[in-house]
Structure formats: C-alpha cells, structure tokens
C-alpha cells in the first residue's frame, strides 16, 4: 500500500476563503463528501497542530469547514485508520 518509509500527511483543503476566523473542521478521506470551503487561517491552524500528531501518518486527508474541533477530528482520523 505505502511505497515509502517516510512519514507524511497530505492535506487537501477544499476551496479557500480569506475569512479571518478559524472554524471547526471536517477531515475526511479523498472520496468522502466534504464541505465546499475552508479559511486559509483554518488550514494554517490544522497544519500547525498536525506537527504535534506523529500518530497521524501515511494518509491523505481532505480538509473543509465542519463541526468538529481539532482534537475530535484528529481522534476520528486515528479511529478510522
């Protein structure tokens, strides 16, 4: 399945907005349904938080606005792996 021994997370944000607020999120696999937009500030916040999540690795996630805080969203990703 994975052809590398490197740790990685590919984060694919949906359409970006310039909204100044950091919103709750939705993290889904690429073929799952996601919301249509996410703010650039939210993307930056998620990327910053992912650095402290070494157990989330070798995965591609689609990021959009949602109804989960980051802790809950990360926990859900780990449960689904």
mmCIF file of N, CA, C and O in Angstrom:
data_model
loop_
_atom_site.group_PDB
_atom_site.id
_atom_site.type_symbol
_atom_site.label_atom_id
_atom_site.label_comp_id
_atom_site.label_asym_id
_atom_site.label_seq_id
_atom_site.Cartn_x
_atom_site.Cartn_y
_atom_site.Cartn_z
ATOM 1 N N UNK A 1 0.827 -1.196 0.000
ATOM 2 C CA UNK A 1 0.000 0.000 0.000
ATOM 3 C C UNK A 1 0.867 1.253 0.000
ATOM 4 O O UNK A 1 0.740 2.098 -0.866
ATOM 5 N N UNK A 2 1.737 1.391 1.007
ATOM 6 C CA UNK A 2 2.605 2.572 1.087
ATOM 7 C C UNK A 2 3.965 2.207 0.508
ATOM 8 O O UNK A 2 4.569 1.224 0.913
ATOM 9 N N UNK A 3 4.463 3.024 -0.411
ATOM 10 C CA UNK A 3 5.716 2.717 -1.075
ATOM 11 C C UNK A 3 6.887 3.513 -0.532
ATOM 12 O O UNK A 3 7.904 3.630 -1.186
ATOM 13 N N UNK A 4 6.748 4.049 0.665
ATOM 14 C CA UNK A 4 7.826 4.803 1.270
ATOM 15 C C UNK A 4 7.872 4.536 2.772
ATOM 16 O O UNK A 4 6.854 4.204 3.378
ATOM 17 N N UNK A 5 9.046 4.688 3.320
ATOM 18 C CA UNK A 5 9.170 4.562 4.768
ATOM 19 C C UNK A 5 9.096 5.940 5.446
ATOM 20 O O UNK A 5 9.144 6.036 6.657
ATOM 21 N N UNK A 6 8.964 6.990 4.661
ATOM 22 C CA UNK A 6 8.870 8.341 5.201
ATOM 23 C C UNK A 6 7.507 8.578 5.834
ATOM 24 O O UNK A 6 6.494 8.049 5.382
ATOM 25 N N UNK A 7 7.489 9.393 6.871
ATOM 26 C CA UNK A 7 6.226 9.834 7.456
ATOM 27 C C UNK A 7 5.707 11.000 6.621
ATOM 28 O O UNK A 7 6.472 11.882 6.232
ATOM 29 N N UNK A 8 4.412 10.994 6.344
ATOM 30 C CA UNK A 8 3.818 12.100 5.601
ATOM 31 C C UNK A 8 2.340 12.194 5.921
ATOM 32 O O UNK A 8 1.707 11.233 6.343
ATOM 33 N N UNK A 9 1.799 13.383 5.706
ATOM 34 C CA UNK A 9 0.358 13.618 5.700
ATOM 35 C C UNK A 9 0.115 14.568 4.537
ATOM 36 O O UNK A 9 0.737 15.627 4.457
ATOM 37 N N UNK A 10 -0.745 14.165 3.622
ATOM 38 C CA UNK A 10 -1.135 15.044 2.523
ATOM 39 C C UNK A 10 -2.468 15.668 2.928
ATOM 40 O O UNK A 10 -3.448 14.961 3.133
ATOM 41 N N UNK A 11 -2.460 16.985 3.060
ATOM 42 C CA UNK A 11 -3.664 17.712 3.454
ATOM 43 C C UNK A 11 -4.187 18.449 2.233
ATOM 44 O O UNK A 11 -3.497 19.289 1.664
ATOM 45 N N UNK A 12 -5.398 18.110 1.821
ATOM 46 C CA UNK A 12 -6.011 18.713 0.639
ATOM 47 C C UNK A 12 -7.163 19.608 1.073
ATOM 48 O O UNK A 12 -8.274 19.122 1.293
ATOM 49 N N UNK A 13 -6.931 20.913 1.203
ATOM 50 C CA UNK A 13 -8.042 21.791 1.546
ATOM 51 C C UNK A 13 -8.965 21.966 0.341
ATOM 52 O O UNK A 13 -8.523 21.911 -0.807
ATOM 53 N N UNK A 14 -10.243 22.160 0.620
ATOM 54 C CA UNK A 14 -11.202 22.471 -0.435
ATOM 55 C C UNK A 14 -11.006 23.937 -0.820
ATOM 56 O O UNK A 14 -9.975 24.527 -0.489
ATOM 57 N N UNK A 15 -11.957 24.563 -1.480
ATOM 58 C CA UNK A 15 -11.823 25.966 -1.891
ATOM 59 C C UNK A 15 -11.512 26.855 -0.698
ATOM 60 O O UNK A 15 -12.203 26.809 0.325
ATOM 61 N N UNK A 16 -10.486 27.680 -0.847
ATOM 62 C CA UNK A 16 -10.018 28.531 0.249
ATOM 63 C C UNK A 16 -10.741 29.868 0.276
ATOM 64 O O UNK A 16 -11.043 30.447 -0.764
ATOM 65 N N UNK A 17 -10.991 30.348 1.496
ATOM 66 C CA UNK A 17 -11.564 31.682 1.677
ATOM 67 C C UNK A 17 -10.560 32.540 2.443
ATOM 68 O O UNK A 17 -9.607 32.032 3.031
ATOM 69 N N UNK A 18 -10.796 33.839 2.429
ATOM 70 C CA UNK A 18 -9.944 34.779 3.172
ATOM 71 C C UNK A 18 -10.555 35.170 4.506
ATOM 72 O O UNK A 18 -10.156 36.171 5.098
ATOM 73 N N UNK A 19 -11.527 34.398 4.984
ATOM 74 C CA UNK A 19 -12.148 34.694 6.272
ATOM 75 C C UNK A 19 -11.077 34.757 7.357
ATOM 76 O O UNK A 19 -10.121 33.993 7.346
ATOM 77 N N UNK A 20 -11.273 35.657 8.294
ATOM 78 C CA UNK A 20 -10.294 35.869 9.355
ATOM 79 C C UNK A 20 -10.451 34.929 10.535
ATOM 80 O O UNK A 20 -9.618 34.902 11.425
ATOM 81 N N UNK A 21 -11.529 34.147 10.560
ATOM 82 C CA UNK A 21 -11.748 33.273 11.704
ATOM 83 C C UNK A 21 -11.264 31.849 11.425
ATOM 84 O O UNK A 21 -11.198 31.406 10.291
ATOM 85 N N UNK A 22 -10.908 31.166 12.509
ATOM 86 C CA UNK A 22 -10.577 29.745 12.444
ATOM 87 C C UNK A 22 -11.861 28.999 12.799
ATOM 88 O O UNK A 22 -12.436 29.213 13.866
ATOM 89 N N UNK A 23 -12.305 28.152 11.895
ATOM 90 C CA UNK A 23 -13.599 27.479 12.058
ATOM 91 C C UNK A 23 -13.415 26.040 12.524
ATOM 92 O O UNK A 23 -12.323 25.472 12.382
ATOM 93 N N UNK A 24 -14.482 25.426 13.044
ATOM 94 C CA UNK A 24 -14.438 23.983 13.271
ATOM 95 C C UNK A 24 -14.180 23.286 11.933
ATOM 96 O O UNK A 24 -14.415 23.862 10.865
ATOM 97 N N UNK A 25 -13.723 22.052 11.986
ATOM 98 C CA UNK A 25 -13.244 21.385 10.774
ATOM 99 C C UNK A 25 -13.943 20.060 10.512
ATOM 100 O O UNK A 25 -14.633 19.511 11.370
ATOM 101 N N UNK A 26 -13.690 19.570 9.321
ATOM 102 C CA UNK A 26 -14.054 18.222 8.913
ATOM 103 C C UNK A 26 -12.839 17.661 8.190
ATOM 104 O O UNK A 26 -12.310 18.300 7.270
ATOM 105 N N UNK A 27 -12.349 16.507 8.615
ATOM 106 C CA UNK A 27 -11.255 15.812 7.947
ATOM 107 C C UNK A 27 -11.807 14.490 7.423
ATOM 108 O O UNK A 27 -12.287 13.668 8.207
ATOM 109 N N UNK A 28 -11.759 14.315 6.110
ATOM 110 C CA UNK A 28 -12.283 13.094 5.508
ATOM 111 C C UNK A 28 -11.280 12.544 4.502
ATOM 112 O O UNK A 28 -10.365 13.238 4.071
ATOM 113 N N UNK A 29 -11.478 11.303 4.122
ATOM 114 C CA UNK A 29 -10.649 10.697 3.081
ATOM 115 C C UNK A 29 -11.069 11.269 1.732
ATOM 116 O O UNK A 29 -12.190 11.749 1.567
ATOM 117 N N UNK A 30 -10.191 11.212 0.737
ATOM 118 C CA UNK A 30 -10.443 11.895 -0.539
ATOM 119 C C UNK A 30 -11.759 11.568 -1.246
ATOM 120 O O UNK A 30 -12.310 12.430 -1.907
ATOM 121 N N UNK A 31 -12.290 10.395 -1.112
ATOM 122 C CA UNK A 31 -13.527 10.067 -1.823
ATOM 123 C C UNK A 31 -14.786 10.351 -1.015
ATOM 124 O O UNK A 31 -15.901 10.203 -1.518
ATOM 125 N N UNK A 32 -14.621 10.782 0.242
ATOM 126 C CA UNK A 32 -15.760 11.097 1.098
ATOM 127 C C UNK A 32 -16.254 12.520 0.846
ATOM 128 O O UNK A 32 -15.515 13.375 0.366
ATOM 129 N N UNK A 33 -17.500 12.774 1.189
ATOM 130 C CA UNK A 33 -18.111 14.097 0.989
ATOM 131 C C UNK A 33 -17.544 15.108 1.981
ATOM 132 O O UNK A 33 -17.468 14.839 3.169
ATOM 133 N N UNK A 34 -17.145 16.259 1.452
ATOM 134 C CA UNK A 34 -16.622 17.343 2.289
ATOM 135 C C UNK A 34 -17.409 18.621 1.991
ATOM 136 O O UNK A 34 -18.029 18.744 0.936
ATOM 137 N N UNK A 35 -17.346 19.567 2.914
ATOM 138 C CA UNK A 35 -17.958 20.878 2.675
ATOM 139 C C UNK A 35 -17.196 21.566 1.539
ATOM 140 O O UNK A 35 -16.162 21.086 1.075
ATOM 141 N N UNK A 36 -17.693 22.710 1.103
ATOM 142 C CA UNK A 36 -17.127 23.350 -0.086
ATOM 143 C C UNK A 36 -15.990 24.317 0.189
ATOM 144 O O UNK A 36 -15.189 24.589 -0.706
ATOM 145 N N UNK A 37 -15.902 24.866 1.414
ATOM 146 C CA UNK A 37 -14.889 25.895 1.674
ATOM 147 C C UNK A 37 -14.203 25.669 3.015
ATOM 148 O O UNK A 37 -14.692 24.942 3.867
ATOM 149 N N UNK A 38 -13.071 26.353 3.152
ATOM 150 C CA UNK A 38 -12.338 26.402 4.415
ATOM 151 C C UNK A 38 -11.457 27.658 4.369
ATOM 152 O O UNK A 38 -10.967 28.038 3.300
ATOM 153 N N UNK A 39 -11.291 28.304 5.506
ATOM 154 C CA UNK A 39 -10.479 29.523 5.525
ATOM 155 C C UNK A 39 -8.987 29.189 5.539
ATOM 156 O O UNK A 39 -8.572 28.142 6.042
ATOM 157 N N UNK A 40 -8.207 30.088 4.982
ATOM 158 C CA UNK A 40 -6.749 29.914 4.990
ATOM 159 C C UNK A 40 -6.222 29.827 6.426
ATOM 160 O O UNK A 40 -5.311 29.079 6.711
ATOM 161 N N UNK A 41 -6.825 30.616 7.319
ATOM 162 C CA UNK A 41 -6.397 30.578 8.724
ATOM 163 C C UNK A 41 -6.671 29.219 9.353
ATOM 164 O O UNK A 41 -5.886 28.730 10.158
ATOM 165 N N UNK A 42 -7.771 28.587 8.978
ATOM 166 C CA UNK A 42 -8.074 27.256 9.492
ATOM 167 C C UNK A 42 -7.060 26.247 8.965
ATOM 168 O O UNK A 42 -6.578 25.390 9.718
ATOM 169 N N UNK A 43 -6.708 26.348 7.692
ATOM 170 C CA UNK A 43 -5.700 25.440 7.117
ATOM 171 C C UNK A 43 -4.383 25.584 7.874
ATOM 172 O O UNK A 43 -3.758 24.592 8.259
ATOM 173 N N UNK A 44 -3.961 26.818 8.115
ATOM 174 C CA UNK A 44 -2.718 27.056 8.849
ATOM 175 C C UNK A 44 -2.787 26.463 10.251
ATOM 176 O O UNK A 44 -1.825 25.849 10.731
ATOM 177 N N UNK A 45 -3.922 26.612 10.901
ATOM 178 C CA UNK A 45 -4.103 26.072 12.248
ATOM 179 C C UNK A 45 -4.000 24.548 12.249
ATOM 180 O O UNK A 45 -3.361 23.955 13.121
ATOM 181 N N UNK A 46 -4.628 23.904 11.274
ATOM 182 C CA UNK A 46 -4.582 22.440 11.190
ATOM 183 C C UNK A 46 -3.155 21.968 10.899
ATOM 184 O O UNK A 46 -2.672 21.018 11.522
ATOM 185 N N UNK A 47 -2.467 22.620 9.974
ATOM 186 C CA UNK A 47 -1.083 22.230 9.665
ATOM 187 C C UNK A 47 -0.187 22.358 10.890
ATOM 188 O O UNK A 47 0.632 21.478 11.161
ATOM 189 N N UNK A 48 -0.353 23.433 11.634
ATOM 190 C CA UNK A 48 0.425 23.640 12.850
ATOM 191 C C UNK A 48 0.148 22.536 13.866
ATOM 192 O O UNK A 48 1.063 21.991 14.485
ATOM 193 N N UNK A 49 -1.118 22.184 14.036
ATOM 194 C CA UNK A 49 -1.496 21.150 15.001
ATOM 195 C C UNK A 49 -1.040 19.756 14.560
ATOM 196 O O UNK A 49 -0.714 18.908 15.402
ATOM 197 N N UNK A 50 -1.009 19.495 13.256
ATOM 198 C CA UNK A 50 -0.590 18.179 12.763
ATOM 199 C C UNK A 50 0.865 17.863 13.118
ATOM 200 O O UNK A 50 1.224 16.699 13.274
ATOM 201 N N UNK A 51 1.671 18.884 13.266
ATOM 202 C CA UNK A 51 3.074 18.674 13.645
ATOM 203 C C UNK A 51 3.176 17.927 14.971
ATOM 204 O O UNK A 51 4.081 17.112 15.170
ATOM 205 N N UNK A 52 2.224 18.150 15.850
ATOM 206 C CA UNK A 52 2.216 17.505 17.166
ATOM 207 C C UNK A 52 1.392 16.222 17.193
ATOM 208 O O UNK A 52 1.024 15.746 18.266
ATOM 209 N N UNK A 53 1.115 15.664 16.027
ATOM 210 C CA UNK A 53 0.315 14.435 15.936
ATOM 211 C C UNK A 53 1.092 13.360 15.166
ATOM 212 O O UNK A 53 0.712 12.975 14.057
ATOM 213 N N UNK A 54 2.193 12.856 15.720
ATOM 214 C CA UNK A 54 3.003 11.887 14.978
ATOM 215 C C UNK A 54 2.277 10.575 14.673
ATOM 216 O O UNK A 54 2.671 9.846 13.768
ATOM 217 N N UNK A 55 1.209 10.290 15.390
ATOM 218 C CA UNK A 55 0.477 9.047 15.129
ATOM 219 C C UNK A 55 -0.401 9.154 13.875
ATOM 220 O O UNK A 55 -0.868 8.141 13.362
ATOM 221 N N UNK A 56 -0.622 10.363 13.387
ATOM 222 C CA UNK A 56 -1.327 10.531 12.118
ATOM 223 C C UNK A 56 -0.256 10.585 11.040
ATOM 224 O O UNK A 56 0.498 11.551 10.939
ATOM 225 N N UNK A 57 -0.166 9.526 10.256
ATOM 226 C CA UNK A 57 0.923 9.399 9.291
ATOM 227 C C UNK A 57 0.490 8.533 8.117
ATOM 228 O O UNK A 57 -0.408 7.695 8.245
ATOM 229 N N UNK A 58 1.143 8.758 6.992
ATOM 230 C CA UNK A 58 0.906 7.976 5.780
ATOM 231 C C UNK A 58 -0.573 7.983 5.390
ATOM 232 O O UNK A 58 -1.193 6.955 5.170
ATOM 233 N N UNK A 59 -1.121 9.211 5.290
ATOM 234 C CA UNK A 59 -2.537 9.363 4.993
ATOM 235 C C UNK A 59 -2.772 10.642 4.195
ATOM 236 O O UNK A 59 -2.013 11.606 4.326
ATOM 237 N N UNK A 60 -3.797 10.622 3.370
ATOM 238 C CA UNK A 60 -4.262 11.806 2.663
ATOM 239 C C UNK A 60 -5.615 12.190 3.239
ATOM 240 O O UNK A 60 -6.506 11.346 3.356
ATOM 241 N N UNK A 61 -5.762 13.458 3.611
ATOM 242 C CA UNK A 61 -6.996 13.952 4.216
ATOM 243 C C UNK A 61 -7.485 15.187 3.477
ATOM 244 O O UNK A 61 -6.693 16.055 3.101
ATOM 245 N N UNK A 62 -8.790 15.272 3.289
ATOM 246 C CA UNK A 62 -9.420 16.460 2.726
ATOM 247 C C UNK A 62 -9.921 17.298 3.901
ATOM 248 O O UNK A 62 -10.602 16.792 4.791
ATOM 249 N N UNK A 63 -9.568 18.570 3.897
ATOM 250 C CA UNK A 63 -9.926 19.486 4.976
ATOM 251 C C UNK A 63 -10.982 20.473 4.498
ATOM 252 O O UNK A 63 -10.812 21.108 3.456
ATOM 253 N N UNK A 64 -12.055 20.594 5.275
ATOM 254 C CA UNK A 64 -13.093 21.580 4.981
ATOM 255 C C UNK A 64 -13.671 22.090 6.303
ATOM 256 O O UNK A 64 -13.346 21.584 7.367
ATOM 257 N N UNK A 65 -14.527 23.104 6.180
ATOM 258 C CA UNK A 65 -15.266 23.550 7.360
ATOM 259 C C UNK A 65 -16.152 22.408 7.825
ATOM 260 O O UNK A 65 -16.610 21.598 7.022
ATOM 261 N N UNK A 66 -16.367 22.332 9.118
ATOM 262 C CA UNK A 66 -17.192 21.259 9.642
ATOM 263 C C UNK A 66 -17.734 21.613 11.000
ATOM 264 O O UNK A 66 -17.923 22.788 11.317
ATOM 265 N N UNK A 67 -17.913 20.585 11.818
ATOM 266 C CA UNK A 67 -18.477 20.828 13.148
ATOM 267 C C UNK A 67 -17.630 20.226 14.262
ATOM 268 O O UNK A 67 -18.105 20.050 15.368
ATOM 269 N N UNK A 68 -16.364 19.901 13.956
ATOM 270 C CA UNK A 68 -15.504 19.288 14.963
ATOM 271 C C UNK A 68 -14.335 20.200 15.315
ATOM 272 O O UNK A 68 -13.759 20.860 14.446
ATOM 273 N N UNK A 69 -13.961 20.186 16.604
ATOM 274 C CA UNK A 69 -12.719 20.850 16.975
ATOM 275 C C UNK A 69 -11.566 19.947 16.512
ATOM 276 O O UNK A 69 -11.777 18.788 16.145
ATOM 277 N N UNK A 70 -10.366 20.464 16.519
ATOM 278 C CA UNK A 70 -9.222 19.698 16.002
ATOM 279 C C UNK A 70 -8.981 18.401 16.762
ATOM 280 O O UNK A 70 -8.706 17.366 16.154
ATOM 281 N N UNK A 71 -9.080 18.439 18.073
ATOM 282 C CA UNK A 71 -8.842 17.239 18.869
ATOM 283 C C UNK A 71 -9.796 16.119 18.466
ATOM 284 O O UNK A 71 -9.390 14.976 18.258
ATOM 285 N N UNK A 72 -11.065 16.451 18.332
ATOM 286 C CA UNK A 72 -12.067 15.462 17.939
ATOM 287 C C UNK A 72 -11.810 14.959 16.521
ATOM 288 O O UNK A 72 -11.892 13.761 16.244
ATOM 289 N N UNK A 73 -11.498 15.858 15.617
ATOM 290 C CA UNK A 73 -11.235 15.469 14.229
ATOM 291 C C UNK A 73 -10.018 14.553 14.136
ATOM 292 O O UNK A 73 -10.048 13.539 13.428
ATOM 293 N N UNK A 74 -8.945 14.877 14.858
ATOM 294 C CA UNK A 74 -7.756 14.024 14.851
ATOM 295 C C UNK A 74 -8.068 12.656 15.451
ATOM 296 O O UNK A 74 -7.633 11.628 14.940
ATOM 297 N N UNK A 75 -8.828 12.632 16.533
ATOM 298 C CA UNK A 75 -9.198 11.371 17.174
ATOM 299 C C UNK A 75 -9.995 10.491 16.200
ATOM 300 O O UNK A 75 -9.770 9.286 16.100
ATOM 301 N N UNK A 76 -10.900 11.098 15.465
ATOM 302 C CA UNK A 76 -11.707 10.350 14.491
ATOM 303 C C UNK A 76 -10.825 9.769 13.386
ATOM 304 O O UNK A 76 -11.011 8.631 12.960
ATOM 305 N N UNK A 77 -9.865 10.541 12.915
ATOM 306 C CA UNK A 77 -8.934 10.044 11.877
ATOM 307 C C UNK A 77 -8.193 8.813 12.395
ATOM 308 O O UNK A 77 -8.061 7.815 11.690
ATOM 309 N N UNK A 78 -7.726 8.888 13.626
ATOM 310 C CA UNK A 78 -6.985 7.761 14.200
ATOM 311 C C UNK A 78 -7.868 6.520 14.354
ATOM 312 O O UNK A 78 -7.403 5.400 14.147
ATOM 313 N N UNK A 79 -9.131 6.717 14.708
ATOM 314 C CA UNK A 79 -10.054 5.591 14.853
ATOM 315 C C UNK A 79 -10.327 4.909 13.508
ATOM 316 O O UNK A 79 -10.525 3.703 13.468
ATOM 317 N N UNK A 80 -10.334 5.684 12.431
ATOM 318 C CA UNK A 80 -10.678 5.149 11.121
ATOM 319 C C UNK A 80 -9.510 4.448 10.434
ATOM 320 O O UNK A 80 -9.699 3.757 9.458
ATOM 321 N N UNK A 81 -8.304 4.685 10.910
ATOM 322 C CA UNK A 81 -7.139 4.064 10.270
ATOM 323 C C UNK A 81 -7.049 2.600 10.575
ATOM 324 O O UNK A 81 -7.416 2.068 11.530
#
